[in-house]
Short mmCIF file of C-alpha atoms and ligand atoms in Angstrom, two decimals:
data_model
loop_
_atom_site.label_atom_id
_atom_site.label_comp_id
_atom_site.label_asym_id
_atom_site.label_seq_id
_atom_site.Cartn_x
_atom_site.Cartn_y
_atom_site.Cartn_z
CA MET E 237 160.16 38.47 75.75
CA ILE E 238 161.01 34.38 74.79
CA ARG E 239 158.68 32.37 77.19
CA ARG E 240 155.88 34.36 76.51
CA ASP E 241 155.76 35.19 72.80
CA PHE E 242 156.29 31.09 72.69
CA LEU E 243 153.29 30.68 75.25
CA ALA E 244 151.62 33.43 73.14
CA ARG E 245 151.62 31.58 69.94
CA THR E 246 150.77 28.28 71.07
CA LEU E 247 148.12 29.22 73.04
CA SER E 248 146.60 31.38 69.85
CA VAL E 249 147.02 29.10 67.38
CA ALA E 250 145.54 25.96 69.87
CA VAL E 251 142.12 28.40 70.25
CA ALA E 252 142.10 29.45 67.27
CA SER E 253 141.57 26.22 66.19
CA LEU E 254 139.63 25.14 69.07
CA PHE E 255 137.69 28.05 68.06
CA THR E 256 137.44 27.60 64.08
CA ARG E 257 135.78 24.12 64.57
CA ASN E 258 133.30 24.65 67.70
CA VAL E 259 132.20 28.08 67.95
CA PHE E 260 132.27 29.02 64.04
CA ALA E 261 131.35 26.00 62.52
CA GLN E 262 128.44 25.22 65.30
CA HIS E 263 127.10 29.11 65.08
CA SER E 264 128.12 29.91 61.52
CA MET E 265 129.07 32.93 62.03
CA HIS E 266 131.29 35.08 59.90
CA GLY E 267 133.90 32.91 57.96
CA THR E 268 135.91 35.95 56.98
CA HIS E 269 136.16 36.67 60.77
CA ASP E 270 140.07 37.16 61.10
CA MET E 271 141.36 34.86 64.35
CA SER E 272 144.38 37.02 64.17
CA GLY E 273 142.99 40.34 64.85
CA MET E 274 140.90 38.66 67.92
CA SER E 275 142.01 41.70 70.45
CA ASP E 276 141.32 39.66 73.63
CA MET E 277 138.67 36.53 74.56
CA GLU E 278 136.53 38.58 76.31
CA ASP E 279 135.78 40.27 73.03
CA MET E 280 134.74 36.95 71.61
CA PRO E 281 131.28 35.58 72.48
CA GLY E 282 130.68 31.70 72.89
CA MET E 283 134.29 31.88 74.77
CA SER E 284 133.41 28.96 77.11
CA SER E 285 133.16 27.06 73.93
CA MET E 286 136.58 26.58 75.58
CA HIS E 287 134.82 23.33 76.61
CA ALA E 288 134.97 22.19 73.04
CA ALA E 289 136.55 19.08 73.88
CA ASP E 290 134.10 18.10 76.16
CA SER E 291 131.24 17.43 74.26
CA LYS E 292 128.26 18.46 76.61
CA HIS E 293 129.41 21.84 77.23
CA ALA E 294 130.35 22.15 73.40
CA ALA E 295 127.72 23.59 72.28
CA GLN E 296 127.81 26.60 75.50
CA ALA E 297 127.97 29.87 75.12
CA ALA E 298 129.48 31.68 77.38
CA PRO E 299 127.27 33.27 79.82
CA LYS E 300 126.35 37.19 79.29
CA LEU E 301 127.72 39.39 82.32
CA ALA E 302 125.00 41.19 84.77
CA PRO E 303 126.33 45.39 84.21
CA GLU E 304 127.92 46.22 86.89
CA THR E 305 125.98 48.25 87.90
CA ALA E 306 123.32 45.15 88.44
CA ILE E 307 124.36 44.69 92.41
CA PRO E 308 123.18 47.85 94.20
CA ALA E 309 125.83 50.26 96.08
CA GLY E 310 125.94 53.12 98.61
CA ALA E 311 124.59 50.79 101.77
CA PRO E 312 126.27 51.87 104.70
CA LEU E 313 129.47 49.67 105.33
CA ALA E 314 128.35 46.28 106.90
CA ALA E 315 129.48 45.46 110.27
CA LEU E 316 131.11 41.59 109.95
CA ARG E 317 129.22 38.70 111.17
CA LYS E 318 131.22 37.19 114.11
CA LEU E 319 131.48 33.65 115.10
CA PRO E 320 129.72 33.22 118.49
CA ASN E 321 132.10 31.73 121.01
CA GLU E 322 130.02 28.43 122.02
CA SER E 323 132.68 27.75 124.94
CA LYS E 324 132.24 29.36 128.18
CA GLU E 325 136.14 28.20 129.64
CA PRO E 326 138.44 31.46 129.92
CA GLY E 327 141.12 30.42 126.95
CA VAL E 328 139.23 28.20 124.80
CA PHE E 329 137.71 29.13 121.49
CA ARG E 330 134.69 26.76 120.16
CA ALA E 331 132.60 27.00 117.36
CA THR E 332 131.43 25.58 114.48
CA LEU E 333 131.76 26.46 110.80
CA VAL E 334 129.32 24.59 107.95
CA ALA E 335 129.95 24.98 104.41
CA GLN E 336 126.62 25.31 102.61
CA PRO E 337 125.05 26.16 99.68
CA VAL E 338 122.89 29.62 100.23
CA ARG E 339 120.62 31.63 98.58
CA ARG E 340 121.01 35.22 98.35
CA GLN E 341 119.16 37.64 96.64
CA LEU E 342 122.45 40.36 95.38
CA MET E 343 120.48 41.40 92.18
CA SER E 344 117.69 42.79 92.52
CA GLY E 345 114.25 40.11 90.96
CA HIS E 346 117.12 36.99 91.47
CA SER E 347 118.36 34.40 93.70
CA THR E 348 121.88 33.70 93.90
CA ALA E 349 123.42 30.28 94.95
CA LEU E 350 126.30 30.86 96.89
CA TRP E 351 128.26 28.34 99.30
CA LEU E 352 129.10 30.01 101.94
CA TYR E 353 130.23 29.21 105.87
CA GLY E 354 126.96 29.57 107.92
CA ASP E 355 123.38 29.87 106.85
CA ALA E 356 124.07 33.74 106.60
CA ALA E 357 119.94 34.57 105.38
CA GLN E 358 121.11 37.97 106.61
CA GLY E 359 124.46 39.70 106.60
CA PRO E 360 127.47 40.00 104.73
CA ILE E 361 128.16 37.25 102.51
CA VAL E 362 131.46 36.60 104.09
CA GLY E 363 131.86 34.41 106.53
CA PRO E 364 132.00 35.14 109.83
CA LEU E 365 134.80 37.23 111.80
CA ILE E 366 136.70 34.41 114.04
CA ASP E 367 138.08 36.93 116.75
CA VAL E 368 140.47 35.63 118.88
CA ARG E 369 143.49 36.36 121.22
CA GLU E 370 147.06 34.82 122.14
CA GLY E 371 147.29 31.97 123.73
CA ASP E 372 143.65 30.83 123.13
CA THR E 373 142.93 27.72 122.23
CA VAL E 374 140.64 27.28 119.04
CA GLU E 375 138.86 24.33 118.39
CA ILE E 376 136.41 24.88 115.20
CA ARG E 377 134.05 22.12 114.18
CA PHE E 378 133.90 21.96 110.35
CA VAL E 379 130.45 20.91 108.66
CA ASN E 380 130.86 20.11 104.97
CA HIS E 381 127.46 20.58 103.39
CA LEU E 382 128.52 21.05 99.81
CA PRO E 383 128.38 18.59 97.22
CA GLN E 384 132.20 18.37 97.01
CA PRO E 385 135.08 17.66 99.57
CA SER E 386 136.54 20.43 101.13
CA THR E 387 138.85 21.83 104.21
CA ILE E 388 139.40 24.94 106.23
CA HIS E 389 142.91 26.35 105.67
CA TRP E 390 143.64 29.08 108.45
CA HIS E 391 146.25 31.66 106.01
CA GLY E 392 149.01 32.36 107.92
CA LEU E 393 148.24 31.42 111.28
CA PRO E 394 151.55 29.19 113.27
CA VAL E 395 149.03 25.86 113.19
CA PRO E 396 150.10 22.41 113.27
CA PRO E 397 150.52 20.87 110.07
CA ASP E 398 147.59 18.17 110.10
CA GLN E 399 145.52 20.78 112.17
CA ASP E 400 145.95 22.93 108.42
CA GLY E 401 142.99 21.89 106.12
CA ASN E 402 146.24 20.89 103.57
CA PRO E 403 144.64 19.23 100.19
CA MET E 404 146.21 15.97 101.46
CA ASN E 405 143.68 15.99 104.40
CA PRO E 406 140.23 16.37 102.74
CA VAL E 407 136.62 16.34 104.88
CA ALA E 408 134.10 14.85 102.44
CA PRO E 409 131.03 16.10 101.98
CA GLY E 410 128.72 15.21 104.39
CA ALA E 411 131.61 14.74 106.87
CA THR E 412 132.90 16.54 110.01
CA GLN E 413 136.49 17.67 111.26
CA VAL E 414 137.22 19.44 114.52
CA TYR E 415 140.28 21.63 113.88
CA ARG E 416 142.60 22.35 117.00
CA PHE E 417 145.37 24.89 117.42
CA THR E 418 146.82 27.14 119.90
CA LEU E 419 147.36 30.04 119.19
CA PRO E 420 150.91 31.54 120.90
CA PRO E 421 152.20 34.77 121.93
CA GLY E 422 153.49 37.15 119.12
CA SER E 423 151.48 35.76 116.66
CA ALA E 424 148.27 38.66 116.94
CA GLY E 425 147.53 39.94 113.51
CA THR E 426 144.90 39.92 111.03
CA TYR E 427 144.65 36.57 109.06
CA TRP E 428 141.54 34.00 107.30
CA TYR E 429 140.27 31.23 106.39
CA HIS E 430 139.43 29.29 102.96
CA PRO E 431 138.98 25.99 101.33
CA HIS E 432 141.89 24.28 100.47
CA PRO E 433 140.74 20.97 98.48
CA HIS E 434 142.75 19.80 95.73
CA MET E 435 141.97 21.26 92.58
CA MET E 436 139.06 22.50 94.02
CA SER E 437 139.72 25.99 95.94
CA ALA E 438 139.73 28.26 93.09
CA GLU E 439 135.83 27.21 92.68
CA GLN E 440 134.92 27.50 96.55
CA VAL E 441 136.41 30.53 97.15
CA PHE E 442 134.71 32.47 94.18
CA ARG E 443 131.42 30.86 95.34
CA GLY E 444 131.70 32.69 99.19
CA LEU E 445 133.81 30.71 101.17
CA ALA E 446 136.27 32.78 102.85
CA GLY E 447 136.18 34.61 106.44
CA PRO E 448 138.29 36.88 107.98
CA ILE E 449 140.43 36.36 111.65
CA VAL E 450 141.86 38.88 114.16
CA VAL E 451 144.26 37.79 116.57
CA ARG E 452 144.56 39.70 119.58
CA ALA E 453 146.94 41.31 121.82
CA ALA E 454 146.66 41.88 125.31
CA ASP E 455 149.61 44.92 124.21
CA ASP E 456 148.21 46.08 121.62
CA PRO E 457 149.79 49.44 121.45
CA ILE E 458 146.71 51.05 119.68
CA ALA E 459 143.97 48.84 121.14
CA ALA E 460 142.39 52.29 121.84
CA PHE E 461 141.57 53.13 117.83
CA PRO E 462 138.22 52.20 116.79
CA GLU E 463 138.61 49.17 114.57
CA ARG E 464 136.93 48.91 110.93
CA HIS E 465 137.09 45.69 108.66
CA LEU E 466 137.00 45.66 105.25
CA PHE E 467 137.12 42.28 103.77
CA PHE E 468 137.22 42.30 99.62
CA SER E 469 135.86 39.66 97.70
CA ASP E 470 135.02 39.32 93.73
CA LEU E 471 132.19 37.97 92.08
CA LYS E 472 131.70 37.62 88.59
CA LEU E 473 127.67 37.07 88.09
CA ALA E 474 125.76 36.26 84.56
CA SER E 475 122.74 38.02 83.60
CA ASP E 476 120.94 35.60 85.53
CA ALA E 477 122.65 36.60 89.10
CA SER E 478 124.37 32.90 88.91
CA ILE E 479 127.94 32.58 89.62
CA ALA E 480 129.42 32.23 86.08
CA PRO E 481 131.69 29.30 85.98
CA ASN E 482 135.34 30.28 85.27
CA ASP E 483 136.41 30.38 81.20
CA MET E 484 139.69 30.10 79.67
CA MET E 485 141.08 33.52 80.34
CA ASP E 486 139.53 33.32 84.45
CA TRP E 487 142.35 30.29 84.05
CA MET E 488 145.18 31.53 82.75
CA ASN E 489 144.96 35.15 84.35
CA GLY E 490 143.03 34.29 87.44
CA ARG E 491 139.30 35.00 88.10
CA GLU E 492 138.15 38.86 88.02
CA GLY E 493 134.41 39.12 88.02
CA GLN E 494 132.79 42.53 87.45
CA PHE E 495 132.23 43.07 90.95
CA VAL E 496 134.69 43.77 93.70
CA LEU E 497 132.65 43.34 97.22
CA VAL E 498 133.69 45.12 100.59
CA ASN E 499 131.71 42.78 103.04
CA GLY E 500 130.15 41.85 101.12
CA ALA E 501 128.63 44.46 99.45
CA ARG E 502 129.26 46.54 96.63
CA ARG E 503 130.83 49.84 96.86
CA PRO E 504 129.43 50.37 100.15
CA ARG E 505 129.51 53.94 102.21
CA ILE E 506 132.16 54.26 105.16
CA GLU E 507 131.19 57.64 107.58
CA VAL E 508 134.82 58.65 109.13
CA ALA E 509 134.26 60.70 112.22
CA GLN E 510 137.36 59.79 114.54
CA ASP E 511 141.08 58.25 113.80
CA GLU E 512 140.67 54.61 112.58
CA ARG E 513 142.23 51.39 112.96
CA TRP E 514 141.43 49.44 109.20
CA ARG E 515 142.09 45.82 108.58
CA LEU E 516 142.11 44.97 105.15
CA TRP E 517 142.18 41.63 103.53
CA ASN E 518 142.28 40.98 99.46
CA GLY E 519 139.92 37.68 99.67
CA CYS E 520 139.93 37.66 95.90
CA ASN E 521 140.68 34.61 93.89
CA ALA E 522 143.44 37.04 91.65
CA ARG E 523 142.50 40.51 91.68
CA TYR E 524 145.22 43.19 92.98
CA LEU E 525 144.01 45.62 94.34
CA ARG E 526 146.24 49.04 94.84
CA LEU E 527 144.36 50.86 97.76
CA SER E 528 144.20 54.49 97.70
CA LEU E 529 142.13 56.59 99.01
CA GLY E 530 142.85 59.19 96.38
CA GLY E 531 145.48 62.10 95.28
CA ASN E 532 147.36 63.19 98.07
CA ARG E 533 145.13 61.44 101.21
CA ILE E 534 147.48 59.94 103.07
CA PHE E 535 147.38 56.96 105.35
CA THR E 536 149.54 55.21 108.38
CA GLN E 537 150.42 51.54 108.16
CA VAL E 538 150.76 50.51 111.00
CA GLY E 539 150.29 46.14 110.16
CA THR E 540 151.27 43.21 107.19
CA ASP E 541 149.65 39.85 107.11
CA GLY E 542 151.28 38.51 110.75
CA GLY E 543 150.53 41.67 112.37
CA LEU E 544 152.31 45.38 113.85
CA LEU E 545 154.88 46.39 112.04
CA ASP E 546 157.96 47.75 114.09
CA LYS E 547 157.18 51.22 113.54
CA PRO E 548 154.59 52.50 111.53
CA ARG E 549 154.93 54.13 107.64
CA ASP E 550 153.41 57.50 107.47
CA GLY E 551 152.39 59.26 104.27
CA LEU E 552 151.41 56.44 102.34
CA THR E 553 148.67 57.98 99.34
CA GLU E 554 148.45 53.68 98.39
CA LEU E 555 149.27 50.29 99.27
CA LEU E 556 149.59 47.44 97.09
CA LEU E 557 147.88 43.85 98.07
CA ALA E 558 148.24 41.19 96.54
CA PRO E 559 145.16 38.39 96.50
CA GLY E 560 145.89 36.65 99.84
CA GLU E 561 147.61 39.79 101.68
CA ARG E 562 146.22 41.66 104.26
CA ALA E 563 147.60 45.38 106.00
CA GLU E 564 146.16 47.54 108.67
CA ILE E 565 146.18 51.18 108.22
CA ILE E 566 145.20 54.14 110.37
CA VAL E 567 142.94 56.20 108.34
CA ARG E 568 143.08 59.89 109.87
CA ALA E 569 139.13 62.03 110.29
CA GLY E 570 140.98 65.40 109.35
CA GLU E 571 140.03 68.65 110.07
CA GLN E 572 137.16 69.40 107.68
CA ALA E 573 134.18 67.48 106.23
CA THR E 574 135.36 65.96 102.75
CA THR E 575 134.83 62.68 101.03
CA ALA E 576 137.16 60.10 99.23
CA ILE E 577 136.64 56.94 97.20
CA LEU E 578 138.30 54.29 98.41
CA THR E 579 139.83 52.71 94.68
CA ALA E 580 141.98 49.83 93.54
CA ALA E 581 143.96 51.88 91.09
CA ALA E 582 145.38 50.82 88.02
CA TYR E 583 147.72 47.91 88.27
CA ASP E 584 149.49 46.11 85.31
CA ARG E 585 149.79 42.73 86.37
CA ARG E 586 150.82 41.70 83.17
CA LYS E 587 148.24 39.66 82.67
CA MET E 588 148.08 37.28 79.34
CA THR E 589 146.16 37.53 75.83
CA MET E 590 145.76 35.01 73.13
CA THR E 591 146.84 36.70 70.94
CA GLU E 592 150.34 36.37 70.14
CA GLY E 593 152.87 38.96 71.73
CA LYS E 594 149.98 40.83 73.51
CA SER E 595 149.58 41.34 77.03
CA LEU E 596 145.90 43.12 78.08
CA PRO E 597 146.30 46.44 79.08
CA ALA E 598 146.38 46.76 83.10
CA ASP E 599 143.30 46.39 85.24
CA PRO E 600 141.56 49.74 85.56
CA SER E 601 141.24 51.27 88.30
CA LYS E 602 138.11 50.37 90.57
CA ALA E 603 135.83 52.25 93.21
CA LEU E 604 135.03 50.41 96.26
CA ALA E 605 133.69 52.44 98.95
CA ASP E 606 132.67 56.08 99.33
CA VAL E 607 134.71 57.61 102.39
CA HIS E 608 132.95 60.75 104.30
CA PHE E 609 135.31 61.76 106.43
CA ALA E 610 133.36 64.26 109.08
CA PRO E 611 136.08 66.92 111.30
CA ALA E 612 136.89 65.39 114.78
CA SER E 613 136.70 66.25 117.59
CA PRO E 614 140.31 66.93 118.85
CA SER E 615 139.99 64.53 121.78
CA ALA E 616 139.15 61.76 119.12
CA SER E 617 142.49 62.46 117.47
CA ARG E 618 145.27 59.86 118.33
CA ALA E 619 148.63 59.69 118.54
CA VAL E 620 150.60 56.34 117.03
CA PRO E 621 153.34 55.52 118.84
CA PRO E 622 156.33 55.85 117.21
CA ALA E 623 157.72 51.95 118.24
CA LEU E 624 154.69 49.43 117.42
CA ARG E 625 156.25 46.70 119.05
CA PRO E 626 159.76 44.82 118.48
CA ILE E 627 160.52 42.60 115.47
CA ALA E 628 163.87 40.92 115.74
CA PRO E 629 165.00 40.18 112.08
CA LEU E 630 165.60 36.53 111.57
CA LEU E 631 168.83 36.70 110.58
CA SER E 632 171.35 39.53 111.71
CA SER E 633 172.94 41.39 109.06
CA THR E 634 176.38 41.65 111.32
CA ASP E 635 177.56 38.29 110.92
CA ASN E 636 176.68 37.31 107.63
CA ALA E 637 173.80 34.70 108.74
CA ALA E 638 172.41 35.24 105.83
CA ASP E 639 175.12 33.73 103.71
CA LYS E 640 175.68 30.59 106.37
CA ALA E 641 171.60 29.95 106.03
CA PRO E 642 170.40 26.90 104.40
CA ARG E 643 169.21 28.12 100.89
CA LYS E 644 166.23 26.95 98.98
CA SER E 645 165.37 28.06 95.46
CA VAL E 646 161.84 28.42 94.38
CA VAL E 647 160.83 29.31 90.74
CA PHE E 648 157.48 29.47 89.50
CA SER E 649 157.13 28.89 84.98
CA GLU E 650 154.41 27.81 82.85
CA ALA E 651 153.74 26.67 79.90
CA MET E 652 151.40 25.27 77.38
CA ASP E 653 150.70 21.35 76.03
CA MET E 654 148.60 21.49 73.18
CA THR E 655 148.55 17.99 72.77
CA ALA E 656 146.54 18.05 75.93
CA MET E 657 144.48 20.90 74.89
CA HIS E 658 143.36 19.05 71.89
CA ARG E 659 143.06 15.48 74.05
CA PRO E 660 139.24 14.51 73.23
CA GLY E 661 137.27 14.69 76.46
CA ALA E 662 139.76 17.64 77.95
CA THR E 663 137.49 19.69 80.25
CA MET E 664 137.08 23.64 81.08
CA SER E 665 136.68 22.58 85.12
CA LEU E 666 140.35 22.10 84.85
CA PRO E 667 141.23 22.64 81.30
CA ALA E 668 144.14 20.87 79.89
CA GLY E 669 147.33 21.65 78.56
CA MET E 670 148.06 24.84 80.68
CA GLN E 671 150.76 24.70 83.37
CA PHE E 672 151.25 26.62 85.82
CA MET E 673 154.55 25.13 87.75
CA ILE E 674 156.53 25.41 91.18
CA ASN E 675 160.57 24.05 89.97
CA GLY E 676 159.60 22.71 87.15
CA ALA E 677 156.48 20.53 87.65
CA SER E 678 153.12 20.56 88.79
CA PHE E 679 151.61 19.78 92.10
CA ASP E 680 151.48 16.32 92.79
CA PRO E 681 150.22 15.51 96.51
CA ALA E 682 152.54 12.58 96.20
CA ARG E 683 155.60 14.58 95.94
CA ILE E 684 157.90 16.22 98.09
CA ALA E 685 159.37 19.25 96.59
CA LEU E 686 161.96 20.87 99.59
CA THR E 687 162.76 19.58 103.13
CA SER E 688 163.50 22.08 106.04
CA ARG E 689 164.36 20.95 109.64
CA ARG E 690 162.23 23.25 112.04
CA GLY E 691 163.60 25.44 113.82
CA GLU E 692 166.15 26.39 111.30
CA VAL E 693 166.25 29.75 109.79
CA GLU E 694 166.16 29.41 105.98
CA VAL E 695 167.00 31.80 102.95
CA TRP E 696 164.49 31.33 100.24
CA SER E 697 164.72 33.00 97.34
CA ILE E 698 161.63 32.81 94.81
CA GLU E 699 162.09 33.67 91.02
CA ASN E 700 159.29 34.14 88.52
CA ARG E 701 160.36 33.41 85.53
CA THR E 702 156.76 33.69 84.01
CA ASP E 703 155.56 36.77 82.33
CA MET E 704 152.86 37.63 84.96
CA ASP E 705 152.58 38.55 88.60
CA HIS E 706 152.56 35.30 90.75
CA PRO E 707 151.81 36.36 94.99
CA PHE E 708 154.07 33.61 96.85
CA HIS E 709 152.55 31.95 99.86
CA LEU E 710 154.10 29.97 102.09
CA HIS E 711 151.97 27.90 105.02
CA GLY E 712 152.78 27.44 108.79
CA THR E 713 154.80 30.69 109.84
CA GLN E 714 155.35 33.92 108.68
CA PHE E 715 158.45 35.20 106.96
CA GLN E 716 160.69 38.43 106.67
CA VAL E 717 161.53 39.76 103.30
CA ILE E 718 165.14 40.38 103.15
CA GLY E 719 165.16 41.37 99.54
CA ARG E 720 164.51 41.78 96.03
CA GLU E 721 166.53 41.60 92.75
CA ARG E 722 164.61 42.55 89.07
CA GLY E 723 166.75 43.26 86.24
CA GLY E 724 170.31 43.13 87.64
CA VAL E 725 169.38 45.36 89.95
CA ALA E 726 169.24 44.02 93.24
CA ALA E 727 167.66 46.18 96.47
CA PRO E 728 167.09 45.32 100.21
CA GLU E 729 163.44 45.52 101.80
CA ARG E 730 162.89 48.92 102.99
CA TYR E 731 161.10 47.86 106.16
CA LEU E 732 161.05 45.12 108.74
CA ALA E 733 157.65 43.27 108.69
CA TRP E 734 155.64 39.53 109.42
CA ARG E 735 154.59 38.36 106.42
CA ASP E 736 152.96 35.07 104.52
CA THR E 737 152.32 36.31 101.12
CA VAL E 738 154.59 38.29 98.86
CA ASN E 739 153.36 39.26 95.36
CA VAL E 740 156.94 38.08 92.90
CA GLN E 741 157.10 40.25 89.79
CA PRO E 742 158.18 39.31 86.12
CA GLY E 743 161.60 38.06 85.95
CA GLU E 744 162.09 39.00 89.88
CA THR E 745 163.73 37.37 92.56
CA VAL E 746 162.05 37.83 96.36
CA ARG E 747 164.70 37.01 98.86
CA ILE E 748 162.73 36.10 102.56
CA ALA E 749 164.27 34.57 105.78
CA THR E 750 161.63 32.01 106.87
CA VAL E 751 161.62 28.91 109.65
CA GLN E 752 159.41 27.01 110.23
CA ARG E 753 158.60 25.03 113.65
CA ASP E 754 156.74 22.07 113.50
CA ALA E 755 157.36 18.78 111.87
CA GLY E 756 155.09 18.03 108.89
CA GLU E 757 153.89 18.72 105.53
CA ARG E 758 153.50 22.13 104.45
CA MET E 759 151.99 23.63 101.12
CA PHE E 760 153.26 26.98 99.52
CA HIS E 761 151.60 28.46 95.98
CA CYS E 762 150.61 31.26 94.10
CA HIS E 763 147.73 32.28 95.57
CA ILE E 764 146.13 33.48 92.33
CA LEU E 765 143.74 30.56 93.18
CA GLU E 766 143.44 29.43 89.66
CA HIS E 767 147.13 28.96 89.37
CA GLU E 768 146.84 26.93 92.44
CA ASP E 769 144.60 24.65 91.67
CA LEU E 770 146.57 24.42 87.82
CA GLY E 771 149.57 23.27 89.85
CA MET E 772 151.72 25.92 90.90
CA MET E 773 151.86 24.67 94.55
CA ALA E 774 154.41 22.52 95.90
CA THR E 775 154.47 20.44 99.33
CA LEU E 776 157.42 21.11 102.30
CA LYS E 777 158.04 18.79 104.25
CA VAL E 778 159.77 19.74 107.21
CA VAL E 779 161.66 17.51 109.37
CU1 C2O X 946 145.65 30.99 101.54
CU2 C2O X 946 147.46 27.77 100.74
O1 C2O X 946 146.72 29.43 101.00
CU1 CU X 947 147.76 29.44 103.61
CU1 CU X 948 150.10 32.78 90.05
#
């Protein structure tokens, strides 16, 4: 592909020259080393000297990473911490979230400096679960005890734009902000919250700031199923247990650590003794989770980001959750005692390398949890109703509504600017020269990219003109995917669902129907947080 080729070539030239000047020279490694033979950056020592141009980091070598077994595995899956409601008034959920540095021992003999919501002296290193109901008024006092500005964004929830933690509304270190919103009828679903400050979202999330939200409906048709929560997050630790900084590959492809945690723990053990409803969150910066319970073990999907499907999807053996996505599934206990490994199966999201014309191989599969199934007593087996809740299509297919609706186009692209990469003083805290763009431009907080009218249903086409997957996310609403087109083959979406995040493959165009209800500014962006920070984000103004 031409674009990939161009990109790989410019990048590998830039890297080779930085690398030669700053690493080979300084560490006087074998001068005969053939740069064109580099298979990928991860093979190379001293790669964080992509900080190269930043003199104070120039001599730093990439930290050695802890082995994948450095965090103990096998403990029973911990229940999430729950954010206590400080309010006695019915219909009001009032609480405080303090973002702060916290030391926790994850690897034996070492402590890790994390950033967490709450002091989390014990319990999972995941933000506490906000468990609320449709109709509730939610009032969260956010206290920022971080050394940098932050915000809290309520990913997926229909909150007023000025309460949504946009990058344009930072909360300074030491400052407090009260976020207030009311959860409308129909908003029951599985959401999450995380920081959204300008150019610092990736770091704040990979240091530990992210947490789950469940909004419940009074008439939930599957409320009888016992519920289990699996919040997936990603962690990259150096061998001294410190959180490793992003290197060039992390910025380019999105950061993936050596650890995938479930409720803050590595490879926990889950005992399933009756049919259960699982809520799943992909809270990783960049990791795609193609979830499977192995081989032929089937499960039923009952929900997406924005709550229940209209009807269950039976017989699934895998489910892809892109970064930011959530799902609800029903897992059956079965008739006999068995074990399974909950796995993120191999998935090729076409990660780039620094070598011309090459992609990294597919992400290998990774065990996430060991699941022990006990035979369910017949009384513990529950039926999933064939109809979960009505979902009305935003655009009816009968009256050509899709042809008449206003259209918007979103195009993902990427480019490398060699001049910027070589500019003296360029730093790796946000690497110059890598551009991830929407509609030809990197994010500018002062610019409105698109304007919509509130209440008006629109059709957006999201086109990925890069060579890697990018998950598209739109704030403030849930949308419906209408169809997808790739390589000249168009297909309607197979099922109706409410989503706020959808993966777009290279060369693919995804069409969605969407409507905004409040006037104000909304963000839309790639949910690989490094790409978001590097500018693959834009502002929608709703009038
Ligand atoms: Cu989960 Cu704009 O983000
Ligand atoms: Cu969001
Ligand atoms: Cu992206």
